[in-house]
Short mmCIF file of C-alpha atoms in Angstrom, two decimals:
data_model
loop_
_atom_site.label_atom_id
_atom_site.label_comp_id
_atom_site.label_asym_id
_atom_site.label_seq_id
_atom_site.Cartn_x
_atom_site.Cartn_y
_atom_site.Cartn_z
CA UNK A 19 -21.14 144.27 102.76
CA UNK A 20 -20.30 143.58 106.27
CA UNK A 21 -22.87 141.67 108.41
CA UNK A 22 -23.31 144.22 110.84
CA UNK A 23 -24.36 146.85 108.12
CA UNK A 24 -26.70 143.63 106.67
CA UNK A 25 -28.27 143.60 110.29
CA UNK A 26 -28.86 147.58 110.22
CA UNK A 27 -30.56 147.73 106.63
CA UNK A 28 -32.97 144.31 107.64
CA UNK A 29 -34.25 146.03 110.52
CA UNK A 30 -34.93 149.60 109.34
CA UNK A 31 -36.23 147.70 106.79
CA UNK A 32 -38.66 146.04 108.64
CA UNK A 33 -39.45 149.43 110.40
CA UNK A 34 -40.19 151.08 107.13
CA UNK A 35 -42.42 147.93 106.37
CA UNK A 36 -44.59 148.37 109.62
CA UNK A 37 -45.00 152.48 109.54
CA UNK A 38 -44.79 152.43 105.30
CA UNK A 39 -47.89 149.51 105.56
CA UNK A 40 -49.64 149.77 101.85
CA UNK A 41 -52.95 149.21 102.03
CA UNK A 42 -54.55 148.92 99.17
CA UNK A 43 -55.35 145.21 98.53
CA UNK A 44 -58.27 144.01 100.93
CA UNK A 45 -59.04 147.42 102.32
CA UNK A 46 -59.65 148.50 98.55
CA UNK A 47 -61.43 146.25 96.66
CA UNK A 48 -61.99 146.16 93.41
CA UNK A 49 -65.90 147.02 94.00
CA UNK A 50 -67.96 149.85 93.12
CA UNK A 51 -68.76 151.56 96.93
CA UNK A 52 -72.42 152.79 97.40
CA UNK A 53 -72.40 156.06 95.84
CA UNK A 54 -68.76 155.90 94.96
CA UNK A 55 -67.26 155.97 91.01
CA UNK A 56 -66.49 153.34 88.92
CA UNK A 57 -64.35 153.90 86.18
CA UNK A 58 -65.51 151.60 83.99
CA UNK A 59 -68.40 153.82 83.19
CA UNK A 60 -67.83 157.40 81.18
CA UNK A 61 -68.60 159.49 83.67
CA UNK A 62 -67.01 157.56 86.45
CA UNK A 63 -70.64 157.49 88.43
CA UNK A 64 -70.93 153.96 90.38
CA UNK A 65 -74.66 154.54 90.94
CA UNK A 66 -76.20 154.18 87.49
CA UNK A 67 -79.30 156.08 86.34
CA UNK A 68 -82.18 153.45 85.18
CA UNK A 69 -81.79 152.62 81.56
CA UNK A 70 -84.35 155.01 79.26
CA UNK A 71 -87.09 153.94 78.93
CA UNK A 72 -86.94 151.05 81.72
CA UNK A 73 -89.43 150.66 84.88
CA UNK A 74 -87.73 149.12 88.37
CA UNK A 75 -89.19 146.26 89.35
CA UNK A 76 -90.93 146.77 92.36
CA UNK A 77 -91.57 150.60 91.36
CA UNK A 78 -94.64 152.13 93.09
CA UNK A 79 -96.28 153.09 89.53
CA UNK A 80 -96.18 149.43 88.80
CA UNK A 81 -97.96 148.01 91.67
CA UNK A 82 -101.71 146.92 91.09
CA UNK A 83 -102.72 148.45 94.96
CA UNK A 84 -104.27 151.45 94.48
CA UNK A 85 -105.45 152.47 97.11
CA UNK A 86 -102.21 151.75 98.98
CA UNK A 87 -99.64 153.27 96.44
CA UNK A 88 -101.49 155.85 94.78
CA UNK A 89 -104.22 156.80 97.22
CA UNK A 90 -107.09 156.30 94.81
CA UNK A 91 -110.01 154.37 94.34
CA UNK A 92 -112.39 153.64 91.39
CA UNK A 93 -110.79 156.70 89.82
CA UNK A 94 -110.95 159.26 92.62
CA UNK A 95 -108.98 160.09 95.95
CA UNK A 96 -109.38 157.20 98.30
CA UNK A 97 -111.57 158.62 101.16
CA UNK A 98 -110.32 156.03 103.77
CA UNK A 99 -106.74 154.36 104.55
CA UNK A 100 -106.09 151.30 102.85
CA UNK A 101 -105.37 149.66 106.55
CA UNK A 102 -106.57 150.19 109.78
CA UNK A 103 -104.38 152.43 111.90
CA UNK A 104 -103.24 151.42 114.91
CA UNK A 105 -101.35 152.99 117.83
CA UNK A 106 -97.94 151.37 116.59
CA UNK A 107 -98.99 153.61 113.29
CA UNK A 108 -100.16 156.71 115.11
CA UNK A 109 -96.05 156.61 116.12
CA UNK A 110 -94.93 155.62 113.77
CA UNK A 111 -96.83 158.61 111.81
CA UNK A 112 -95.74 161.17 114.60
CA UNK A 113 -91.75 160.42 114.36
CA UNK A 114 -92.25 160.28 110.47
CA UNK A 115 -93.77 163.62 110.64
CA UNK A 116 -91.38 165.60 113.24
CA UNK A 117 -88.74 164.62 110.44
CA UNK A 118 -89.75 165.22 107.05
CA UNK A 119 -92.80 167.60 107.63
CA UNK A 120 -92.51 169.74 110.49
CA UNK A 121 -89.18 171.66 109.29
CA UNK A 122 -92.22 173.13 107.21
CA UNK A 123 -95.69 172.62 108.80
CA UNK A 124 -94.08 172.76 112.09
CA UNK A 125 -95.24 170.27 114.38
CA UNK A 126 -98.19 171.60 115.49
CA UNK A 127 -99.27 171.60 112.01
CA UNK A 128 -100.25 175.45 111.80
CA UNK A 129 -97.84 175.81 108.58
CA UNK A 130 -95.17 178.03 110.80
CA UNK A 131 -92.45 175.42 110.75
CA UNK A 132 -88.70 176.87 111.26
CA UNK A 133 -87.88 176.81 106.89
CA UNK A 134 -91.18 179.35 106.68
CA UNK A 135 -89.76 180.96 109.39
CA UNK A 136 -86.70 181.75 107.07
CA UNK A 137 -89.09 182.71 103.72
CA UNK A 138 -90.24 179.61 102.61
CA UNK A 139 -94.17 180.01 101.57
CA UNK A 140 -96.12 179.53 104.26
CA UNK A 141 -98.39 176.04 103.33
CA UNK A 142 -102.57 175.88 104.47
CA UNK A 143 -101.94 175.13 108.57
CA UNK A 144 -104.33 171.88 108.63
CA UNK A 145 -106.53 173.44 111.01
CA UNK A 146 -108.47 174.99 108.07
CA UNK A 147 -111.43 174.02 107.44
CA UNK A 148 -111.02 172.34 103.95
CA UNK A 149 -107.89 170.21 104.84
CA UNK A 150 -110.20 169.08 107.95
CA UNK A 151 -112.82 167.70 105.24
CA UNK A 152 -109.82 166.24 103.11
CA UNK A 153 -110.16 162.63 102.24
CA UNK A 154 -107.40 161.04 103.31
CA UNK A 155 -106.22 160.43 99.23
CA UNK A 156 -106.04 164.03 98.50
CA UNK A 157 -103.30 163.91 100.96
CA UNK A 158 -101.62 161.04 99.86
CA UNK A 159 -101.83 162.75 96.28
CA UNK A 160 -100.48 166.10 97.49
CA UNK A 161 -97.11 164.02 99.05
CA UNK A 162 -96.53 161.90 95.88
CA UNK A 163 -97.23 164.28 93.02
CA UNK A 164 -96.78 167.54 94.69
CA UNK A 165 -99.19 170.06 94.85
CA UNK A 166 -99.48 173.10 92.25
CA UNK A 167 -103.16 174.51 93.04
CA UNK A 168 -103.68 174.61 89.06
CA UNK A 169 -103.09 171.19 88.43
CA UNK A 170 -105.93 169.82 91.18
CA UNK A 171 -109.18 171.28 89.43
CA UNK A 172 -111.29 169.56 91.53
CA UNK A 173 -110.03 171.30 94.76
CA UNK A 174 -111.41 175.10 95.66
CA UNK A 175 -108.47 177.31 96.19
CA UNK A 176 -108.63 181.63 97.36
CA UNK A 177 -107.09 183.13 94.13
CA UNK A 178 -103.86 184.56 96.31
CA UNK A 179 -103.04 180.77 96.99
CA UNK A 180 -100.14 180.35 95.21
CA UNK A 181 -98.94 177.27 97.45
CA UNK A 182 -95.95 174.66 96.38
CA UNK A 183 -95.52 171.49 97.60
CA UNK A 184 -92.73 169.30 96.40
CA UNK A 185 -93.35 165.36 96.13
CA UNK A 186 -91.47 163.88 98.46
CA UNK A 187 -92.57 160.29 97.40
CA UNK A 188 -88.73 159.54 97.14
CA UNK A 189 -88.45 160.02 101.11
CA UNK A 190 -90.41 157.82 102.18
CA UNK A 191 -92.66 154.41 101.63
CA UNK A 192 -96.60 154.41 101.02
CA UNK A 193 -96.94 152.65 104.35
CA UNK A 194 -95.41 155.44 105.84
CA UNK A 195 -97.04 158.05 104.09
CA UNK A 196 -100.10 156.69 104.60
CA UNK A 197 -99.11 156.70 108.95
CA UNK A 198 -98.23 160.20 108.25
CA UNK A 199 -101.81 161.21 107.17
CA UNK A 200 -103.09 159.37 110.06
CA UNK A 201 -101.14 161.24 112.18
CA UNK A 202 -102.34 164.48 110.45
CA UNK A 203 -105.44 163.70 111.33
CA UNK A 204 -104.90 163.22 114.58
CA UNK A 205 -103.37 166.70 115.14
CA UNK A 206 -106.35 168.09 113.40
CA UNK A 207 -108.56 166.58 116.24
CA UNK A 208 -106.15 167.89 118.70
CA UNK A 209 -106.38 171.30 117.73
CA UNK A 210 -110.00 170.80 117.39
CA UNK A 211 -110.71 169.45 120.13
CA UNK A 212 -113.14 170.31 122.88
CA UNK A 213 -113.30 169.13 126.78
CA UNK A 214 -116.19 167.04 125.30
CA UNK A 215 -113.89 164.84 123.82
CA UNK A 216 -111.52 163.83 126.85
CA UNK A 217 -112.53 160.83 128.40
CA UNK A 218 -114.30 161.35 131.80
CA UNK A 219 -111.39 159.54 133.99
CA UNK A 220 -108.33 161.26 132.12
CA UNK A 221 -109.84 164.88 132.12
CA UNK A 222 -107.94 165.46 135.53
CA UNK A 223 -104.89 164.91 134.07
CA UNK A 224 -105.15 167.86 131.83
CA UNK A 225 -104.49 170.46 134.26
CA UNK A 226 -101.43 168.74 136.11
CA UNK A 227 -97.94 170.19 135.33
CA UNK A 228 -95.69 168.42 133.24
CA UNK A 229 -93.71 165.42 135.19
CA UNK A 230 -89.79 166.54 134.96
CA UNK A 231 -88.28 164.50 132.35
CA UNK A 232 -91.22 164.22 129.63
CA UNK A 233 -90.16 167.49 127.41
CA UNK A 234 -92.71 167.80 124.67
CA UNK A 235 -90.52 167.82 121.95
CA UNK A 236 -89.88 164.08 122.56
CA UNK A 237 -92.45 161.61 122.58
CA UNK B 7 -13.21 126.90 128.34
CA UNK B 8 -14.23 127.35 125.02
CA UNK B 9 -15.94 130.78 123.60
CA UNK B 10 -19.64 130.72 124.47
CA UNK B 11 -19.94 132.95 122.00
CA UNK B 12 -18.97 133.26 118.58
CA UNK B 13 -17.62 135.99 116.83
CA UNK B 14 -20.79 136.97 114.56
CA UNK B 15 -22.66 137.64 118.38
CA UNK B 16 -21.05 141.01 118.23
CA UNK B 17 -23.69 141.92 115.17
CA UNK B 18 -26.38 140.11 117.24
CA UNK B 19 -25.68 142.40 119.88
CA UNK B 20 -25.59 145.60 117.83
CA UNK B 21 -28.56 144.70 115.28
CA UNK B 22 -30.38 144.26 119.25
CA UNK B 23 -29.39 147.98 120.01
CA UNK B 24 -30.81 149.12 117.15
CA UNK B 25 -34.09 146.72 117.21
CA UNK B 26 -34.49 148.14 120.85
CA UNK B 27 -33.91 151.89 119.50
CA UNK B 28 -36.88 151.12 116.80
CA UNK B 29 -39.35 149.10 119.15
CA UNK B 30 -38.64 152.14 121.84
CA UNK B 31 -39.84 154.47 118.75
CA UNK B 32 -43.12 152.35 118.04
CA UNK B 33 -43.55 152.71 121.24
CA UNK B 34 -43.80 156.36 121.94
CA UNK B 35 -45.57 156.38 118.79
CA UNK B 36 -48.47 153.93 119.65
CA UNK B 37 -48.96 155.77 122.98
CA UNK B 38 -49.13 158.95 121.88
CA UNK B 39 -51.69 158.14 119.95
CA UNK B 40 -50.84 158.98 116.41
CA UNK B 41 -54.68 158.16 115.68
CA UNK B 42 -55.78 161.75 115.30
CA UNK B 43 -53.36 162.54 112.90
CA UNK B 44 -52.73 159.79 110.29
CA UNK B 45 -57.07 160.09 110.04
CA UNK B 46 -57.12 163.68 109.71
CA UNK B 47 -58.94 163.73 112.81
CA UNK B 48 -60.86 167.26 113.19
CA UNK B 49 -59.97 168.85 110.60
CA UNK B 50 -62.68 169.94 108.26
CA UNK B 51 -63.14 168.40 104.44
CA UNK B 52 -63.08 169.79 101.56
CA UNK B 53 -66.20 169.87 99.67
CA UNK B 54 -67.60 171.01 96.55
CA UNK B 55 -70.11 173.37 98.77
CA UNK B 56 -69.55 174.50 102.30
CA UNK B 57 -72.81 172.95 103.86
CA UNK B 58 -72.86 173.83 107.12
CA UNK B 59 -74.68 170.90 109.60
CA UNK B 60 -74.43 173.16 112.44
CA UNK B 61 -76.54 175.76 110.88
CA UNK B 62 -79.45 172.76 109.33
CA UNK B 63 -79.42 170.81 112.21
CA UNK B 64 -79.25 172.43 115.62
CA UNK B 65 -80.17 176.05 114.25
CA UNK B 66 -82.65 174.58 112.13
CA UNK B 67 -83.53 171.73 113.86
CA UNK B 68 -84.09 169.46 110.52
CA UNK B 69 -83.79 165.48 111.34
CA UNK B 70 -80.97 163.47 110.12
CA UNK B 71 -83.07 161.39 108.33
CA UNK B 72 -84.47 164.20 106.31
CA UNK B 73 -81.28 164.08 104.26
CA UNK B 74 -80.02 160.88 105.44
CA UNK B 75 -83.36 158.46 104.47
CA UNK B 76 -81.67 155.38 104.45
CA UNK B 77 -80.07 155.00 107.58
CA UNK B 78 -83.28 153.18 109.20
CA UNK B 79 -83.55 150.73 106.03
CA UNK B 80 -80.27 149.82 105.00
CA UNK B 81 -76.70 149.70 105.11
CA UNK B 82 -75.57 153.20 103.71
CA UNK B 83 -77.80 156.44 105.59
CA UNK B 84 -77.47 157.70 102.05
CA UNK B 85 -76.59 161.20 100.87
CA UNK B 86 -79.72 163.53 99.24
CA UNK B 87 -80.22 163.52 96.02
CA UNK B 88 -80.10 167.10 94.96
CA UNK B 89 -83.78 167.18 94.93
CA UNK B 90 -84.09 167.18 98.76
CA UNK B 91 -82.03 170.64 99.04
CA UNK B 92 -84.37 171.61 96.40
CA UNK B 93 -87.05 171.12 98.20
CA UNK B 94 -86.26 174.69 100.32
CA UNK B 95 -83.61 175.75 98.12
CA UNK B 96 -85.69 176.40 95.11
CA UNK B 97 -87.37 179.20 97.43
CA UNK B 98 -84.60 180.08 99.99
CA UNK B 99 -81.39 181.76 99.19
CA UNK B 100 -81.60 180.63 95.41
CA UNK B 101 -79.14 183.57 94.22
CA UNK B 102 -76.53 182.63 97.10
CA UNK B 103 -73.02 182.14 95.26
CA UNK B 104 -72.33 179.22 97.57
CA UNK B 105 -75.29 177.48 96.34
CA UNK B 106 -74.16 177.78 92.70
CA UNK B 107 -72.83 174.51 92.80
CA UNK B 108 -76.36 172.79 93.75
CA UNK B 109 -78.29 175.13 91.40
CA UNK B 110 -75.82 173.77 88.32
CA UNK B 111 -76.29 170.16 89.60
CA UNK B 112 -79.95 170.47 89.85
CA UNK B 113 -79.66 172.27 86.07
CA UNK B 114 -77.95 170.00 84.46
CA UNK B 115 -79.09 166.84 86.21
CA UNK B 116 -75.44 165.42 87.46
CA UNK B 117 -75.21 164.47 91.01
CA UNK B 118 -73.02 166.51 93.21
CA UNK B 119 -69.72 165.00 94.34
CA UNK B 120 -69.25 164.89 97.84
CA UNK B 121 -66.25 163.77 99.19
CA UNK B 122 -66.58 161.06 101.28
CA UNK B 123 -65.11 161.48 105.11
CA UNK B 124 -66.00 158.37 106.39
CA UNK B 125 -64.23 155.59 104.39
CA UNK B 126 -63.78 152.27 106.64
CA UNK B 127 -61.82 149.59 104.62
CA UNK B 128 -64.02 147.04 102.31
CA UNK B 129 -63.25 143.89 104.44
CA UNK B 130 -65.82 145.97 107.19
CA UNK B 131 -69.39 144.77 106.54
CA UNK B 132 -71.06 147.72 108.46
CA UNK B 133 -74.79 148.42 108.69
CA UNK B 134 -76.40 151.63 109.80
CA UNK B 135 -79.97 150.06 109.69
CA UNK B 136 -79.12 147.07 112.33
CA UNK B 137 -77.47 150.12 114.58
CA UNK B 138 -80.20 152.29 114.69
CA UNK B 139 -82.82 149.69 115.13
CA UNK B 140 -80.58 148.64 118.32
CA UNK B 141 -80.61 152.34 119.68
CA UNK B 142 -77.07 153.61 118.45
CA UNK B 143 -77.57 157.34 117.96
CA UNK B 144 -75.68 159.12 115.26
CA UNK B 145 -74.16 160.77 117.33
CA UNK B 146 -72.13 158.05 119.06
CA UNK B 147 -70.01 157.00 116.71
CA UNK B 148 -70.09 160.58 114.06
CA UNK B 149 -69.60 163.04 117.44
CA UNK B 150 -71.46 165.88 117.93
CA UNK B 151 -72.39 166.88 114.15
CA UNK B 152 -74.76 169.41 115.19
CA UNK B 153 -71.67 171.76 116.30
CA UNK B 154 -69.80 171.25 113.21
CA UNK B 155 -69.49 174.00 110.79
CA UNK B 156 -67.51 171.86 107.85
CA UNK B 157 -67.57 168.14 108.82
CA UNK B 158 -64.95 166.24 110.46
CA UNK B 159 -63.94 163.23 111.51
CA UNK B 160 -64.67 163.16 115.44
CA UNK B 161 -63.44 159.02 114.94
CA UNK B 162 -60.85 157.27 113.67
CA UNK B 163 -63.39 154.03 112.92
CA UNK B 164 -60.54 151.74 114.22
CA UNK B 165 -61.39 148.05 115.41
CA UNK B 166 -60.67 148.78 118.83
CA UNK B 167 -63.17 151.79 118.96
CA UNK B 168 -65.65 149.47 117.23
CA UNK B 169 -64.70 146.89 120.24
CA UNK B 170 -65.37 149.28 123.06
CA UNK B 171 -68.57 149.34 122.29
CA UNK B 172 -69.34 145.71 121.09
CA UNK B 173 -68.22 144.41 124.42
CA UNK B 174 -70.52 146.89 126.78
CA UNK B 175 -73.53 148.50 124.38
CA UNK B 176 -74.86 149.01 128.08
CA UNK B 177 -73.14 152.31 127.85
CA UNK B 178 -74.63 153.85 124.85
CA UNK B 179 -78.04 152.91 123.07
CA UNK B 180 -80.28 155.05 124.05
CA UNK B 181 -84.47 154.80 123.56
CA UNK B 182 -85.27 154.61 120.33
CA UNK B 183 -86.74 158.40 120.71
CA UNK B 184 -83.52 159.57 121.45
CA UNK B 185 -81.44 157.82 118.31
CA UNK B 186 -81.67 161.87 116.54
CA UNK B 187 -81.35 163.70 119.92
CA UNK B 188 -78.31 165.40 120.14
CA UNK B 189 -78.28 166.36 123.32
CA UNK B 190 -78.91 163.08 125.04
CA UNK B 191 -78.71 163.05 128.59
CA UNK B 192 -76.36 159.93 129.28
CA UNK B 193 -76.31 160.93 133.52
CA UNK B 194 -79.11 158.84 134.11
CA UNK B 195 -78.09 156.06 132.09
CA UNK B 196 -76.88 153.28 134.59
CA UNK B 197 -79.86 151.13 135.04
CA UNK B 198 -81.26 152.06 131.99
CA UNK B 199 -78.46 150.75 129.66
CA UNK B 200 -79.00 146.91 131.09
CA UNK B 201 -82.48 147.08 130.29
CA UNK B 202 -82.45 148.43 126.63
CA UNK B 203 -79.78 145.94 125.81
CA UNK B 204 -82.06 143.45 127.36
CA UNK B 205 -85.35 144.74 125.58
CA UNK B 206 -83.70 145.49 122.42
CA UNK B 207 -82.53 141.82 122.08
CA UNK B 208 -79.03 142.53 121.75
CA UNK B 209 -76.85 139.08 121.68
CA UNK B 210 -74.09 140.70 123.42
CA UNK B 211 -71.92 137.46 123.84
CA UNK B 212 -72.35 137.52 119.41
CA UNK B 213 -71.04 141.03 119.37
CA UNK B 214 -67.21 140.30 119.74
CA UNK B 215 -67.38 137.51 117.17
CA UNK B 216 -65.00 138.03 113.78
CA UNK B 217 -67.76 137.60 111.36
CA UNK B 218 -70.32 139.60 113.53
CA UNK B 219 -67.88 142.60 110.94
CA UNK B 220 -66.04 140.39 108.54
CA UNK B 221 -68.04 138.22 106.65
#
């Protein structure tokens, strides 16, 4: 072969080699991505299913707390929180809420959320009467186990309540549930509320227009 | 005087010609960004349902993390388990045809498989958890996902887009009640920037280090 031809090949070689780049040693390892497959198992699923018959560790159904992780307390629904709520909670609660309740209960908490909008049952707004006398368990029970009306004997429902609530205990942690249900309760006051309740110094403050800026679907 | 010279400098000079023909070529590739198009930038993925984020999120207005639960707590945001678009779906549109697909899933208990769009190569240690507690919104870095019919890539995920914003976060964390906003107003965001960096803690003189990514 003559040089010159030698010199042509090397460099489109070299071309070929930067464009043509393979890339699949250290940008694909040989480990199972989150959520990605594995072929080493049958059905190719990375994320495996917990063994039958196997608990976690660290699962909430095998933590002593009860109050805390299942909302009870000598055998009935715990009828305070298992910590005192703060502020930081009351937040904490409140962005919790907007997210994984509201779509539903809509964020005043009247049960007229944007999904019932579209046909989803309407759930009890929490300005009823019986959700204002709720212990703060019964709530904790409805988010973790659900809520079919026939399965809580102990609770009074109108015979046309045919209400469903999923468990979302999956979405999120007891201390967060637990914020949420403080933050319930706050709502409750605040649709409950009278001019009684307003401290003396901030009732002024009531009838001034919203600054520009704050919008009240942020907080 | 002798040849400077020697004969094989005539293939030097050739093999140059054609070496400046190929760099000429990299070049007009490089600047016309070929980014968009060797990552399939904007064009919509297949998937095994046509879930629409446009129509959940803005018309909707369901949170991110309502699907996504894991973004605040650890490295992956996490995709739902079918439960969570059972948790409407078992009342709301349950004889759809396009829905079959999570209806059989749900059945038969086998997960749905999404494909993934987002695939940044495994020498990237990325976190969303650390981002979002720092005040990176979603939306910076996936685009405007609340417009988006089908899902796209609005990013290529290449180092140097990484970079632009590891060397001046001033530009873009917001307050943390704005992380899920999509329509964050940036206008005012001068002043601001400095002092979330500042009050968030970030290190930014760490950012640009190699194992701040690659560990």
């Amino acid at each position: 072969m003559r040089p010159g031809a030698i010199v042509i090949a090397s460099s489109l070689l070299v071309c070929g080699a930067i464009i043509g780049c393979e890339r699949d040693d250290m940008w694909e390892q040989p480990k199972t991505a989150v959520l990605g497959t594995n072929e080493f198992f049958d059905n190719d699923q990375g994320a495996r299913m917990p063994v039958k018959g196997t608990v976690a560790r660290g699962a909430d159904n095998l933590q002593e707390d009860d109050l805390l992780y299942r909302g009870m307390e000598n055998g009935k629904l715990a009828e305070r929180f298992p910590f005192e709520i703060t502020e930081n909670d009351l937040n904490a609660g409140h962005d919790k809420y907007d997210a994984f309740c509201s779509p539903c209960h809509a964020k005043s908490g009247d049960g007229m959320g944007m999904i019932v909008q579209r046909g989803y049952k309407q759930p009890f707004s929490f300005h009823i009467d019986r959700l204002r006398n709720a212990t703060p368990g019964y709530f904790y029970s409805v988010l973790i186990r659900g809520l079919r009306p026939t399965q809580l004997p102990g609770v009074k429902f109108e015979p046309d309540d045919d209400k469903v609530h999923p468990a979302v205990a999956h979405k999120l942690s007891p201390v967060e549930r637990w914020q949420i249900i403080a933050y319930i309760r706050a709502l409750q006051l605040s649709q409950n509320a009278t001019i009684e309740d307003v401290p003396m110094e901030q009732r002024g403050e009531l009838d001034k227009p919203k600054t520009e800026g704050s919008n009240g679907e942020s907080h | 005087m002798p040849q400077i010279f020697s004969k094989k400098a005539n293939y030097l000079a050739r093999g140059s010609i054609v070496m400046t023909g190929v760099v000429f070529v990299l070049i007009v590739l490089i600047s016309h960004n070929v980014t968009a198009y060797t990552h399939d930038l904007g064009v919509a993925f297949q998937q095994p349902a046509p879930f629409s984020h446009k129509h959940h999120v803005k018309e909707l207005g369901i949170d991110c993390r309502y699907c996504h639960q894991s973004v605040e707590k650890g490295p992956f945001a996490g995709l739902p388990p079918t439960e969570t678009c059972y948790t409407c779906h078992s009342q709301i549109w349950t004889n759809s045809p396009l829905l079959k697909v999570v209806r059989d899933s749900y059945t038969t208990n086998t997960p749905i498989e999404w494909n993934r769009v987002n695939n940044l190569p495994d020498f990237v240690y990325f976190d969303h958890s650390v981002h979002v507690a720092k005040g990176v919104s979603c939306y910076t870095c996936h685009g405007q996902v609340d417009q988006m019919n089908l899902l796209y890539k609005e990013n290529a995920f290449e180092m140097i887009w990484c970079l632009r914003c590891h060397r001046n976060p001033e530009a873009q964390v917001r307050p943390k009640s704005e992380i899920f906003n999509p329509n964050y107003d940036y206008s005012q965001h001068e002043t601001l920037g400095k002092q979330l960096v500042e009050q968030y803690g970030i290190k930014k003189e760490q950012l640009t280090n190699c194992w701040i990514c690659h560990r």
